Short mmCIF file of C-alpha atoms in Angstrom, two decimals:
data_model
loop_
_atom_site.label_atom_id
_atom_site.label_comp_id
_atom_site.label_asym_id
_atom_site.label_seq_id
_atom_site.Cartn_x
_atom_site.Cartn_y
_atom_site.Cartn_z
CA UNK M 1 -10.09 -7.16 -40.17
CA UNK M 2 -10.75 -9.84 -37.59
CA UNK M 3 -14.32 -10.08 -36.34
CA UNK M 4 -13.33 -11.95 -33.20
CA UNK M 5 -10.00 -12.78 -31.69
CA UNK M 6 -9.32 -14.41 -28.35
CA UNK M 7 -6.10 -15.32 -26.62
CA UNK M 8 -6.23 -18.20 -24.14
CA UNK M 9 -3.65 -18.61 -21.39
CA UNK M 10 -3.36 -22.01 -19.77
CA UNK M 11 -1.22 -22.66 -16.70
CA UNK M 12 -0.62 -26.44 -16.73
CA UNK M 13 1.40 -26.53 -13.50
CA UNK M 14 -0.55 -24.03 -11.44
CA UNK M 15 -1.24 -26.48 -8.53
CA UNK M 16 2.51 -27.03 -8.26
CA UNK M 17 3.69 -23.50 -8.90
CA UNK M 18 1.64 -21.90 -6.13
CA UNK M 19 3.97 -23.85 -3.81
CA UNK M 20 7.10 -23.90 -5.89
CA UNK M 21 7.48 -20.11 -6.16
CA UNK M 22 8.69 -20.22 -2.54
CA UNK M 23 10.30 -23.67 -2.62
CA UNK M 24 12.49 -23.40 -5.67
CA UNK M 25 13.17 -26.31 -8.02
CA UNK M 26 16.03 -28.02 -6.19
CA UNK M 27 13.95 -29.83 -3.60
CA UNK M 28 11.64 -32.66 -4.81
CA UNK M 29 8.03 -31.58 -4.42
CA UNK M 30 4.78 -33.31 -5.33
CA UNK M 31 1.17 -32.16 -5.09
CA UNK M 32 -1.29 -34.84 -4.10
CA UNK M 33 -5.08 -35.06 -4.27
CA UNK M 34 -7.05 -38.07 -3.14
CA UNK M 35 -3.88 -39.93 -2.23
CA UNK M 36 -2.37 -39.64 -5.72
CA UNK M 37 0.24 -37.34 -7.24
CA UNK M 38 -1.29 -34.79 -9.59
CA UNK M 39 1.84 -32.69 -10.17
CA UNK M 40 5.53 -32.82 -9.35
CA UNK M 41 8.59 -30.76 -10.15
CA UNK M 42 11.65 -31.73 -12.16
CA UNK M 43 13.62 -32.82 -9.08
CA UNK M 44 10.85 -35.26 -8.17
CA UNK M 45 10.56 -36.57 -11.74
CA UNK M 46 14.28 -37.21 -11.86
CA UNK M 47 13.84 -39.38 -8.76
CA UNK M 48 11.19 -41.47 -10.50
CA UNK M 49 8.03 -39.83 -9.21
CA UNK M 50 5.28 -39.76 -11.81
CA UNK M 51 1.92 -38.00 -12.06
CA UNK M 52 -0.92 -40.40 -11.27
CA UNK M 53 1.11 -42.54 -8.91
CA UNK M 54 0.16 -43.16 -5.30
CA UNK M 55 1.59 -40.85 -2.65
CA UNK M 56 3.10 -43.69 -0.63
CA UNK M 57 4.71 -45.13 -3.73
CA UNK M 58 6.21 -41.74 -4.54
CA UNK M 59 7.63 -41.48 -1.02
CA UNK M 60 9.11 -44.93 -1.38
CA UNK M 61 10.86 -43.83 -4.56
CA UNK M 62 12.21 -40.59 -3.10
CA UNK M 63 12.81 -40.26 0.63
CA UNK M 64 13.47 -36.50 0.32
CA UNK M 65 10.18 -35.91 -1.49
CA UNK M 66 7.94 -33.26 0.10
CA UNK M 67 4.23 -33.70 -0.56
CA UNK M 68 1.56 -31.07 -0.20
CA UNK M 69 -2.18 -31.32 -0.55
CA UNK M 70 -3.69 -29.38 -3.40
CA UNK M 71 -5.17 -26.04 -2.31
CA UNK M 72 -7.87 -24.88 -4.76
CA UNK M 73 -8.37 -21.63 -2.84
CA UNK M 74 -4.76 -20.62 -3.27
CA UNK M 75 -4.90 -21.60 -6.96
CA UNK M 76 -8.02 -19.47 -7.43
CA UNK M 77 -6.31 -16.50 -5.77
CA UNK M 78 -3.28 -16.96 -8.03
CA UNK M 79 -5.55 -17.18 -11.08
CA UNK M 80 -7.28 -13.95 -10.09
CA UNK M 81 -3.95 -12.24 -9.70
CA UNK M 82 -2.92 -13.48 -13.15
CA UNK M 83 -6.21 -12.15 -14.54
CA UNK M 84 -5.48 -8.76 -12.99
CA UNK M 85 -2.05 -8.86 -14.59
CA UNK M 86 -3.63 -9.67 -17.97
CA UNK M 87 -5.79 -6.54 -17.82
CA UNK M 88 -2.81 -4.58 -19.08
CA UNK M 89 -3.41 -6.16 -22.50
CA UNK M 90 -7.18 -5.87 -22.77
CA UNK M 91 -10.13 -4.47 -20.87
CA UNK M 92 -11.87 -7.86 -20.97
CA UNK M 93 -10.32 -10.85 -19.26
CA UNK M 94 -12.33 -13.89 -18.20
CA UNK M 95 -11.46 -16.51 -15.64
CA UNK M 96 -11.57 -20.11 -16.81
CA UNK M 97 -11.01 -22.14 -13.64
CA UNK M 98 -9.19 -24.07 -12.60
CA UNK M 99 -6.15 -23.16 -14.72
CA UNK M 100 -7.07 -20.86 -17.59
CA UNK M 101 -7.71 -17.29 -18.67
CA UNK M 102 -9.19 -15.88 -21.85
CA UNK M 103 -8.31 -12.41 -23.13
CA UNK M 104 -10.46 -10.61 -25.68
CA UNK M 105 -7.73 -9.49 -28.08
CA UNK M 106 -9.69 -8.15 -31.06
CA UNK M 107 -9.93 -4.57 -29.76
CA UNK M 108 -6.24 -4.46 -28.81
CA UNK M 109 -4.63 -5.73 -31.99
CA UNK M 110 -4.32 -2.32 -33.59
CA UNK M 111 -2.75 -0.89 -30.45
CA UNK M 112 -0.06 -3.58 -30.33
CA UNK M 113 0.49 -3.66 -34.09
CA UNK M 114 -1.25 -6.88 -35.09
CA UNK M 115 -1.95 -10.38 -33.85
CA UNK M 116 1.66 -11.54 -33.93
CA UNK M 117 2.88 -8.51 -31.98
CA UNK M 118 0.10 -8.91 -29.44
CA UNK M 119 0.87 -12.60 -29.01
CA UNK M 120 4.59 -11.99 -28.55
CA UNK M 121 3.97 -9.15 -26.09
CA UNK M 122 1.99 -11.50 -23.85
CA UNK M 123 4.62 -14.23 -24.20
CA UNK M 124 7.41 -11.82 -23.28
CA UNK M 125 5.60 -10.36 -20.28
CA UNK M 126 4.41 -13.78 -19.11
CA UNK M 127 7.95 -15.13 -19.01
CA UNK M 128 8.64 -13.02 -15.92
CA UNK M 129 5.61 -14.26 -13.98
CA UNK M 130 7.16 -17.41 -12.61
CA UNK M 131 4.37 -19.60 -14.03
CA UNK M 132 4.60 -21.98 -16.95
CA UNK M 133 2.31 -20.62 -19.65
CA UNK M 134 0.68 -22.06 -22.81
CA UNK M 135 -0.96 -19.61 -25.20
CA UNK M 136 -3.19 -19.97 -28.21
CA UNK M 137 -4.97 -17.29 -30.24
CA UNK M 138 -8.16 -18.31 -32.05
CA UNK M 139 -11.46 -16.83 -33.33
CA UNK M 140 -13.47 -18.35 -30.46
CA UNK M 141 -12.69 -18.33 -26.73
CA UNK M 142 -13.61 -21.97 -26.24
CA UNK M 143 -11.49 -23.05 -29.20
CA UNK M 144 -8.49 -21.01 -28.01
CA UNK M 145 -8.82 -22.39 -24.51
CA UNK M 146 -9.14 -25.99 -25.63
CA UNK M 147 -6.12 -25.76 -27.91
CA UNK M 148 -4.03 -23.94 -25.28
CA UNK M 149 -4.80 -26.64 -22.73
CA UNK M 150 -3.85 -29.26 -25.31
CA UNK M 151 -0.51 -27.53 -25.83
CA UNK M 152 -1.19 -26.06 -29.26
CA UNK M 153 0.62 -22.70 -29.05
CA UNK M 154 -0.01 -20.78 -32.26
CA UNK M 155 -2.14 -18.11 -33.89
CA UNK M 156 -5.23 -19.37 -35.70
CA UNK M 157 -6.64 -16.82 -38.09
CA UNK M 158 -10.14 -18.04 -38.98
CA UNK M 159 -12.78 -20.63 -38.13
CA UNK M 160 -11.82 -22.91 -41.02
CA UNK M 161 -8.30 -23.19 -39.66
CA UNK M 162 -9.71 -23.63 -36.17
CA UNK M 163 -11.83 -26.57 -37.36
CA UNK M 164 -8.74 -28.05 -38.94
CA UNK M 165 -6.72 -27.75 -35.70
CA UNK M 166 -9.52 -29.21 -33.59
CA UNK M 167 -10.21 -32.17 -35.84
CA UNK M 168 -7.37 -34.49 -34.69
CA UNK M 169 -8.00 -33.95 -30.96
CA UNK M 170 -9.62 -36.82 -29.01
CA UNK M 171 -13.29 -36.50 -28.03
CA UNK M 172 -12.33 -36.48 -24.35
CA UNK M 173 -11.11 -32.84 -24.57
CA UNK M 174 -14.59 -31.71 -25.71
CA UNK M 175 -16.09 -32.14 -22.25
CA UNK M 176 -18.04 -35.35 -22.88
CA UNK M 177 -19.11 -37.51 -19.98
CA UNK M 178 -17.71 -41.00 -19.44
CA UNK M 179 -20.89 -42.53 -20.81
CA UNK M 180 -20.73 -40.35 -23.93
CA UNK M 181 -17.07 -41.25 -24.42
CA UNK M 182 -18.00 -44.94 -24.23
CA UNK M 183 -20.67 -44.32 -26.89
CA UNK M 184 -18.08 -42.60 -29.07
CA UNK M 185 -15.81 -45.59 -28.76
CA UNK M 186 -18.60 -47.96 -29.76
CA UNK M 187 -19.48 -45.70 -32.69
CA UNK M 188 -15.89 -45.63 -33.90
CA UNK M 189 -15.51 -41.89 -33.19
CA UNK M 190 -11.83 -41.41 -32.39
CA UNK M 191 -11.42 -37.65 -32.76
CA UNK M 192 -13.37 -34.41 -32.84
CA UNK M 193 -13.19 -34.44 -36.63
CA UNK M 194 -15.27 -37.63 -36.60
CA UNK M 195 -17.83 -35.92 -34.37
CA UNK M 196 -18.04 -32.90 -36.66
CA UNK M 197 -18.65 -35.17 -39.64
CA UNK M 198 -21.81 -36.57 -38.05
CA UNK M 199 -25.18 -34.86 -38.66
CA UNK M 200 -26.17 -32.41 -35.88
CA UNK M 201 -29.58 -34.01 -35.48
CA UNK M 202 -28.00 -37.35 -34.68
CA UNK M 203 -25.53 -35.79 -32.25
CA UNK M 204 -28.41 -34.04 -30.50
CA UNK M 205 -30.35 -37.27 -30.06
CA UNK M 206 -27.33 -39.18 -28.73
CA UNK M 207 -25.44 -36.56 -26.66
CA UNK M 208 -28.04 -33.89 -25.94
CA UNK M 209 -28.62 -30.26 -26.91
CA UNK M 210 -26.09 -28.98 -24.38
CA UNK M 211 -23.18 -30.78 -26.01
CA UNK M 212 -24.21 -29.75 -29.52
CA UNK M 213 -24.52 -26.11 -28.44
CA UNK M 214 -21.07 -26.27 -26.82
CA UNK M 215 -19.70 -27.70 -30.07
CA UNK M 216 -21.34 -24.84 -31.99
CA UNK M 217 -19.76 -22.25 -29.67
CA UNK M 218 -16.42 -24.01 -30.03
CA UNK M 219 -16.54 -23.52 -33.81
CA UNK M 220 -18.01 -20.03 -33.72
CA UNK M 221 -21.44 -21.05 -35.03
CA UNK M 222 -23.08 -19.59 -31.89
CA UNK M 223 -22.17 -16.60 -29.76
CA UNK M 224 -20.04 -17.39 -26.72
CA UNK M 225 -20.25 -14.44 -24.28
CA UNK M 226 -17.83 -14.48 -21.37
CA UNK M 227 -18.19 -12.85 -17.96
CA UNK M 228 -15.48 -10.21 -17.59
CA UNK M 229 -13.20 -10.46 -14.60
CA UNK M 230 -13.48 -7.65 -12.05
CA UNK M 231 -10.35 -7.17 -9.96
CA UNK M 232 -10.98 -7.31 -6.20
CA UNK M 233 -10.84 -4.13 -4.14
CA UNK M 234 -8.47 -5.65 -1.61
CA UNK M 235 -5.71 -8.24 -1.50
CA UNK M 236 -5.22 -11.48 0.39
CA UNK M 237 -2.23 -13.68 -0.31
CA UNK M 238 -0.76 -16.74 1.39
CA UNK M 239 2.62 -18.33 0.91
CA UNK M 240 3.73 -21.52 2.60
CA UNK M 241 7.48 -21.77 3.09
CA UNK M 242 9.42 -24.99 2.43
CA UNK M 243 11.00 -24.79 5.87
CA UNK M 244 10.70 -22.66 8.97
CA UNK M 245 12.70 -19.46 8.68
CA UNK M 246 13.30 -16.61 11.09
CA UNK M 247 16.08 -14.63 9.47
CA UNK M 248 15.00 -11.31 8.01
CA UNK M 249 16.69 -11.86 4.65
CA UNK M 250 14.96 -15.22 4.15
CA UNK M 251 11.59 -13.67 5.01
CA UNK M 252 12.25 -10.82 2.60
CA UNK M 253 12.73 -13.25 -0.29
CA UNK M 254 9.36 -14.85 0.39
CA UNK M 255 7.58 -11.55 1.05
CA UNK M 256 8.81 -10.23 -2.29
CA UNK M 257 6.61 -12.82 -4.03
CA UNK M 258 3.47 -11.62 -2.32
CA UNK M 259 4.37 -7.97 -2.82
CA UNK M 260 4.87 -8.54 -6.54
CA UNK M 261 1.34 -9.95 -6.78
CA UNK M 262 -0.11 -7.08 -4.74
CA UNK M 263 1.62 -4.36 -6.74
CA UNK M 264 0.53 -5.98 -10.01
CA UNK M 265 -3.05 -5.93 -8.81
CA UNK M 266 -2.72 -2.30 -7.71
CA UNK M 267 -1.36 -1.39 -11.12
CA UNK M 268 -4.28 -3.08 -12.83
CA UNK M 269 -6.78 -1.18 -10.70
CA UNK M 270 -4.78 2.09 -10.66
CA UNK M 271 -5.07 1.97 -6.90
CA UNK M 272 -2.97 2.50 -3.77
CA UNK M 273 -2.84 1.06 -0.27
CA UNK M 274 -2.01 2.98 2.93
CA UNK M 275 -0.98 -0.04 4.99
CA UNK M 276 -0.06 -3.71 4.76
CA UNK M 277 -0.88 -6.40 7.31
CA UNK M 278 1.74 -9.14 7.46
CA UNK M 279 0.98 -12.27 9.44
CA UNK M 280 3.76 -14.63 10.46
CA UNK M 281 2.28 -18.12 10.99
CA UNK M 282 4.46 -20.15 13.34
CA UNK M 283 4.73 -23.92 13.61
CA UNK M 284 2.98 -24.02 16.99
CA UNK M 285 -0.13 -22.36 15.55
CA UNK M 286 0.62 -18.92 16.97
CA UNK M 287 0.39 -15.90 14.70
CA UNK M 288 2.24 -12.60 14.78
CA UNK M 289 0.57 -9.69 13.01
CA UNK M 290 2.73 -6.85 11.77
CA UNK M 291 1.13 -3.66 10.52
CA UNK M 292 3.24 -1.68 8.10
CA UNK M 293 1.84 1.77 7.40
CA UNK M 294 2.86 4.54 5.06
CA UNK M 295 2.46 8.29 5.47
CA UNK M 296 0.72 8.32 2.10
CA UNK M 297 -0.88 5.49 0.11
CA UNK M 298 1.62 3.70 -2.09
CA UNK M 299 1.69 1.15 -4.90
CA UNK M 300 5.44 1.02 -5.36
CA UNK M 301 6.95 -2.37 -4.59
CA UNK M 302 10.38 -0.89 -3.78
CA UNK M 303 8.82 1.44 -1.22
CA UNK M 304 7.09 -1.38 0.63
CA UNK M 305 10.16 -3.60 0.48
CA UNK M 306 12.25 -0.83 2.00
CA UNK M 307 9.79 -0.31 4.86
CA UNK M 308 9.54 -4.05 5.49
CA UNK M 309 13.30 -4.39 5.61
CA UNK M 310 13.53 -1.53 8.11
CA UNK M 311 10.81 -3.05 10.29
CA UNK M 312 12.37 -6.50 10.26
CA UNK M 313 15.72 -4.99 11.21
CA UNK M 314 14.17 -3.43 14.31
CA UNK M 315 11.48 -6.03 15.08
CA UNK M 316 12.49 -9.47 13.83
CA UNK M 317 10.04 -12.35 13.82
CA UNK M 318 9.69 -13.67 17.39
CA UNK M 319 9.75 -17.31 16.27
CA UNK M 320 10.41 -19.35 13.12
CA UNK M 321 7.81 -18.68 10.42
CA UNK M 322 6.05 -21.46 8.54
CA UNK M 323 3.64 -19.47 6.39
CA UNK M 324 3.26 -15.82 5.41
CA UNK M 325 -0.07 -14.09 4.87
CA UNK M 326 -0.46 -10.62 3.40
CA UNK M 327 -3.71 -8.64 3.68
CA UNK M 328 -4.71 -5.10 2.82
CA UNK M 329 -7.64 -2.84 3.46
CA UNK M 330 -9.78 -1.68 0.57
CA UNK M 331 -7.75 -0.03 -2.13
CA UNK M 332 -7.63 3.76 -2.49
CA UNK M 333 -8.19 5.36 -5.86
CA UNK M 334 -5.07 6.77 -7.44
CA UNK M 335 -5.46 10.46 -8.10
CA UNK M 336 -4.43 11.58 -11.51
CA UNK M 337 -2.22 14.65 -11.42
CA UNK M 338 -0.27 16.38 -14.12
CA UNK M 339 3.42 16.75 -13.45
CA UNK M 340 5.62 19.72 -14.23
CA UNK M 341 6.85 19.21 -17.77
CA UNK M 342 9.60 21.80 -17.75
CA UNK M 343 11.18 21.26 -14.31
CA UNK M 344 11.97 17.62 -15.11
CA UNK M 345 13.70 18.58 -18.30
CA UNK M 346 15.67 21.49 -16.96
CA UNK M 347 19.38 21.02 -17.79
CA UNK M 348 20.37 23.30 -14.92
CA UNK M 349 19.19 20.95 -12.19
CA UNK M 350 20.41 17.51 -11.31
CA UNK M 351 17.98 14.64 -11.12
CA UNK M 352 18.05 14.46 -7.32
CA UNK M 353 17.59 18.19 -6.87
CA UNK M 354 14.70 18.19 -9.31
CA UNK M 355 12.92 15.58 -7.22
CA UNK M 356 13.48 17.62 -4.06
CA UNK M 357 12.03 20.72 -5.67
CA UNK M 358 8.88 19.07 -6.96
CA UNK M 359 5.72 20.40 -5.30
CA UNK M 360 4.46 17.93 -2.77
CA UNK M 361 7.76 16.04 -2.74
CA UNK M 362 7.43 12.73 -0.95
CA UNK M 363 10.85 12.95 0.72
CA UNK M 364 9.33 14.01 4.05
CA UNK M 365 6.74 11.25 3.94
CA UNK M 366 9.40 8.70 3.02
CA UNK M 367 11.52 9.79 5.96
CA UNK M 368 8.57 9.43 8.34
CA UNK M 369 7.83 5.99 6.92
CA UNK M 370 11.39 4.82 7.43
CA UNK M 371 11.57 6.20 10.96
CA UNK M 372 8.28 4.57 11.88
CA UNK M 373 9.32 1.28 10.30
CA UNK M 374 12.60 1.29 12.22
CA UNK M 375 11.44 2.69 15.58
CA UNK M 376 7.80 1.66 15.70
CA UNK M 377 4.54 3.50 15.12
CA UNK M 378 4.36 4.91 18.66
CA UNK M 379 7.86 6.40 18.52
CA UNK M 380 7.17 8.83 15.67
CA UNK M 381 4.87 11.79 16.14
CA UNK M 382 4.29 14.96 14.22
CA UNK M 383 3.24 18.46 15.23
CA UNK M 384 0.07 20.11 14.02
CA UNK M 385 -1.35 23.53 14.60
CA UNK M 386 -4.34 24.08 16.83
CA UNK M 387 -6.69 26.97 16.25
CA UNK M 388 -5.93 28.72 19.57
CA UNK M 389 -4.33 32.11 20.24
CA UNK M 390 -2.55 30.91 23.39
CA UNK M 391 0.98 30.04 22.24
CA UNK M 392 1.35 27.06 24.58
CA UNK M 393 -1.94 25.61 23.28
CA UNK M 394 -1.48 26.39 19.60
CA UNK M 395 0.02 22.99 18.77
CA UNK M 396 -0.18 19.37 19.76
CA UNK M 397 1.34 15.99 18.97
CA UNK M 398 -0.52 13.63 16.66
CA UNK M 399 0.11 10.25 15.18
CA UNK M 400 2.18 10.55 12.02
CA UNK M 401 -0.20 8.14 10.28
CA UNK M 402 -3.21 10.34 10.95
CA UNK M 403 -4.70 11.63 7.70
CA UNK M 404 -3.52 15.19 6.96
CA UNK M 405 -7.04 16.61 6.78
CA UNK M 406 -7.85 15.61 10.35
CA UNK M 407 -4.68 16.91 11.94
CA UNK M 408 -5.71 20.52 12.51
CA UNK M 409 -7.73 20.78 15.67
CA UNK M 410 -10.14 23.54 16.49
CA UNK M 411 -11.13 24.87 19.85
CA UNK M 412 -14.92 24.77 20.35
CA UNK M 413 -16.36 28.19 20.70
CA UNK M 414 -18.45 28.71 23.88
CA UNK M 415 -22.16 28.77 23.37
CA UNK M 416 -23.27 30.43 26.62
CA UNK M 417 -20.91 33.26 27.34
CA UNK M 418 -19.30 35.86 25.22
CA UNK M 419 -15.88 37.33 25.85
CA UNK M 420 -15.61 40.71 27.39
CA UNK M 421 -12.68 41.41 25.14
CA UNK M 422 -11.38 39.19 22.40
CA UNK M 423 -7.81 38.33 21.84
CA UNK M 424 -5.32 40.26 19.81
CA UNK M 425 -6.66 43.64 20.68
CA UNK M 426 -3.38 45.35 19.97
CA UNK M 427 -0.96 44.09 17.39
CA UNK M 428 1.43 45.67 14.94
CA UNK M 429 2.18 44.43 11.45
CA UNK M 430 4.86 41.98 12.66
CA UNK M 431 2.74 40.44 15.40
CA UNK M 432 2.13 37.24 13.43
CA UNK M 433 5.77 36.26 13.92
CA UNK M 434 6.19 33.38 16.35
CA UNK M 435 9.40 31.91 17.80
CA UNK M 436 10.37 28.44 16.74
CA UNK M 437 11.54 27.55 20.25
CA UNK M 438 8.84 28.00 22.92
CA UNK M 439 9.80 27.38 26.54
CA UNK M 440 7.59 24.96 28.43
CA UNK M 441 7.97 27.09 31.60
CA UNK M 442 8.49 30.83 31.06
CA UNK M 443 11.55 32.35 32.77
CA UNK M 444 11.11 35.31 35.12
CA UNK M 445 12.66 38.62 34.01
CA UNK M 446 13.37 41.94 35.68
CA UNK M 447 12.88 45.33 34.10
CA UNK M 448 15.80 47.62 34.89
CA UNK M 449 17.03 50.72 33.10
CA UNK M 450 14.68 50.08 30.20
CA UNK M 451 16.05 46.57 29.56
CA UNK M 452 15.04 43.09 30.65
CA UNK M 453 17.34 40.94 32.77
CA UNK M 454 17.03 37.36 33.92
CA UNK M 455 15.56 37.38 37.45
CA UNK M 456 16.96 34.00 38.46
CA UNK M 457 20.32 33.18 36.82
CA UNK M 458 19.97 29.53 37.93
CA UNK M 459 16.91 29.20 35.69
CA UNK M 460 19.04 29.93 32.65
CA UNK M 461 20.06 26.26 32.59
CA UNK M 462 17.09 25.67 30.33
CA UNK M 463 18.32 28.34 27.95
CA UNK M 464 22.12 28.79 28.46
CA UNK M 465 22.49 31.26 25.61
CA UNK M 466 20.33 33.71 27.55
CA UNK M 467 23.09 34.43 30.11
CA UNK M 468 25.50 35.86 27.58
CA UNK M 469 22.66 37.58 25.70
CA UNK M 470 21.68 39.93 28.56
CA UNK M 471 20.52 42.65 28.67
CA UNK M 472 17.54 42.37 26.33
CA UNK M 473 16.31 45.50 24.62
CA UNK M 474 12.86 46.02 23.13
CA UNK M 475 12.89 45.85 19.33
CA UNK M 476 9.24 45.57 18.32
CA UNK M 477 5.71 46.60 19.03
CA UNK M 478 3.24 45.11 21.42
CA UNK M 479 0.91 42.21 20.76
CA UNK M 480 -1.83 41.58 23.30
CA UNK M 481 -3.26 38.11 23.73
CA UNK M 482 -6.28 37.93 25.98
CA UNK M 483 -8.31 34.80 25.55
CA UNK M 484 -9.16 31.39 27.06
CA UNK M 485 -11.78 32.79 29.44
CA UNK M 486 -14.20 29.97 28.66
CA UNK M 487 -12.08 26.94 29.57
CA UNK M 488 -10.64 28.10 32.93
CA UNK M 489 -7.22 28.75 31.45
CA UNK M 490 -7.40 32.44 30.67
CA UNK M 491 -4.35 34.36 29.57
CA UNK M 492 -3.87 38.14 29.47
CA UNK M 493 -0.47 39.14 28.17
CA UNK M 494 1.36 41.79 26.25
CA UNK M 495 4.04 40.22 24.11
CA UNK M 496 7.20 42.02 22.96
CA UNK M 497 10.13 41.06 20.81
CA UNK M 498 13.44 41.77 22.54
CA UNK M 499 16.95 41.55 21.19
CA UNK M 500 20.39 41.06 22.71
CA UNK M 501 23.42 43.12 21.73
CA UNK M 502 24.81 40.10 19.85
CA UNK M 503 21.67 39.90 17.71
CA UNK M 504 19.74 37.04 19.28
CA UNK M 505 16.02 37.70 19.45
CA UNK M 506 13.62 36.48 22.10
CA UNK M 507 9.91 36.66 22.83
CA UNK M 508 8.93 38.13 26.19
CA UNK M 509 5.61 39.12 27.70
CA UNK M 510 4.20 41.15 30.51
CA UNK M 511 1.49 39.36 32.44
CA UNK M 512 -1.64 41.38 33.04
CA UNK M 513 -4.34 41.02 35.60
CA UNK M 514 -6.52 38.04 34.74
CA UNK M 515 -3.71 35.78 33.56
CA UNK M 516 -4.01 32.65 35.69
CA UNK M 517 -1.26 30.64 34.03
CA UNK M 518 1.85 29.59 35.88
CA UNK M 519 3.74 32.64 34.68
CA UNK M 520 0.92 35.02 35.59
CA UNK M 521 0.94 37.70 38.26
CA UNK M 522 -1.35 35.78 40.58
CA UNK M 523 1.07 32.90 40.95
CA UNK M 524 4.22 35.00 41.32
CA UNK M 525 5.94 35.47 44.68
CA UNK M 526 8.54 38.10 43.87
CA UNK M 527 8.27 41.61 45.21
CA UNK M 528 7.49 43.11 41.86
CA UNK M 529 4.36 40.93 41.73
CA UNK M 530 2.82 42.70 44.62
CA UNK M 531 -0.68 44.07 44.00
CA UNK M 532 -0.60 47.37 42.29
CA UNK M 533 2.44 46.65 40.17
CA UNK M 534 1.29 44.11 37.59
CA UNK M 535 3.27 45.81 34.84
CA UNK M 536 6.44 44.49 36.40
CA UNK M 537 5.56 40.77 35.80
CA UNK M 538 7.88 40.02 32.92
CA UNK M 539 8.61 36.58 31.49
CA UNK M 540 10.67 35.14 28.69
CA UNK M 541 8.55 32.72 26.62
CA UNK M 542 10.55 31.79 23.54
CA UNK M 543 13.56 32.34 21.31
CA UNK M 544 13.57 33.12 17.61
CA UNK M 545 17.10 31.86 17.16
CA UNK M 546 20.64 31.95 18.47
#
């Protein structure tokens, strides 16, 4: 059994690849630092550009060469994302800036089936990252990292083999200063093996305790603890485009890169995000911020790509985009729920129907997301119930993005006065039934021969089916609603369910004294509203169906 096993990942072209993932490999590209080329792609190398050359010389060799200044901040963000990706293989991943990671592999070997299987699993998964990767597995993290950076990609089983692999490497890879390297040259030390052959006391006197301790950690003679990487609780990504683009499809290709990084980080943290903030950076320095929200927090890349495509179809970028920035709020914890084992395996239901029948199906939320992405956030509202007995005040519009728990509003109860009579004094067992269609302005009715008739036929334009449905006969008990006395909008009504001969059902009420709404007796002008005959103030308020 291995006492210690570390896998080092080295990204030799990270300064170049943070640009090239959006540029592609066809266009010559070089990264410069201090006026010299530090990295270039294959197209640039084929044109004669070499690492270490001057920038002006490289431009003279290749007129189509694009040069970009190295961006350590973007490289660090990419390295952190790669560390978050590596957490799927081990619970301990350490950053080794500027271009390396170290994974503690010893506790994961049994899970993956051994060192070779673990190594190959990382190689296979890393091939899809879009970054060139060099791996080395060794008993010490420093040894694995040094060999990976040198290009030694293999599995080293013990410290004796590690010493053997390190021996032929030049002293410069051991982190010696220029002065120490000059001393090595004068001493005839040409490789690490020559250094290891010297007595430790002499090395300490010449190069210092720090170097000797580092050499001891490299060989496993001293412990080498590493600070574990902690994934961030939010995401920030930037992507510079090779040319200005405005077309939605071209933007989607670039945005996919950032979304892949975000979703990988969310997977590592088992987290979700409720909204994304896209920033289009234009050539003139202006910025366009696009908020893309979801009805429920999501970590699915396909879901966010679908919403982004819908939004870009309805609201394209106002000007050509030079750089794309993606930000999120703090991540939400992903709740762990147990699915229905048997419904998913039922042979009687198709796959699509099974998904529709799942409790808490996300189809409704997905539809809201797509509508909001296509039409805009302000164009999509949803209805919520309000804790009020008055039918016209028992609902209200809210923003579809409002959290579900805050959607139900409650009417504050008065603190000074008490009602003389509370609502719902009389109600039968079916009084809880409410019509789906509630008229904004109740229609006046007449009571004649025990049936209700429309008082003003011209008013039936708002409800055409009512004309052919007359007369309306009573088909249910009475429900009294008397409330709202504290907010100057009191209602006092007796509601009845009425039905036409063809079967349509409606909701009508008789306004009582004290109802000050528009349909109340006090505001009526017909003869039957004269004082002393309040029981003749009939109104149609809603329809159960046609």
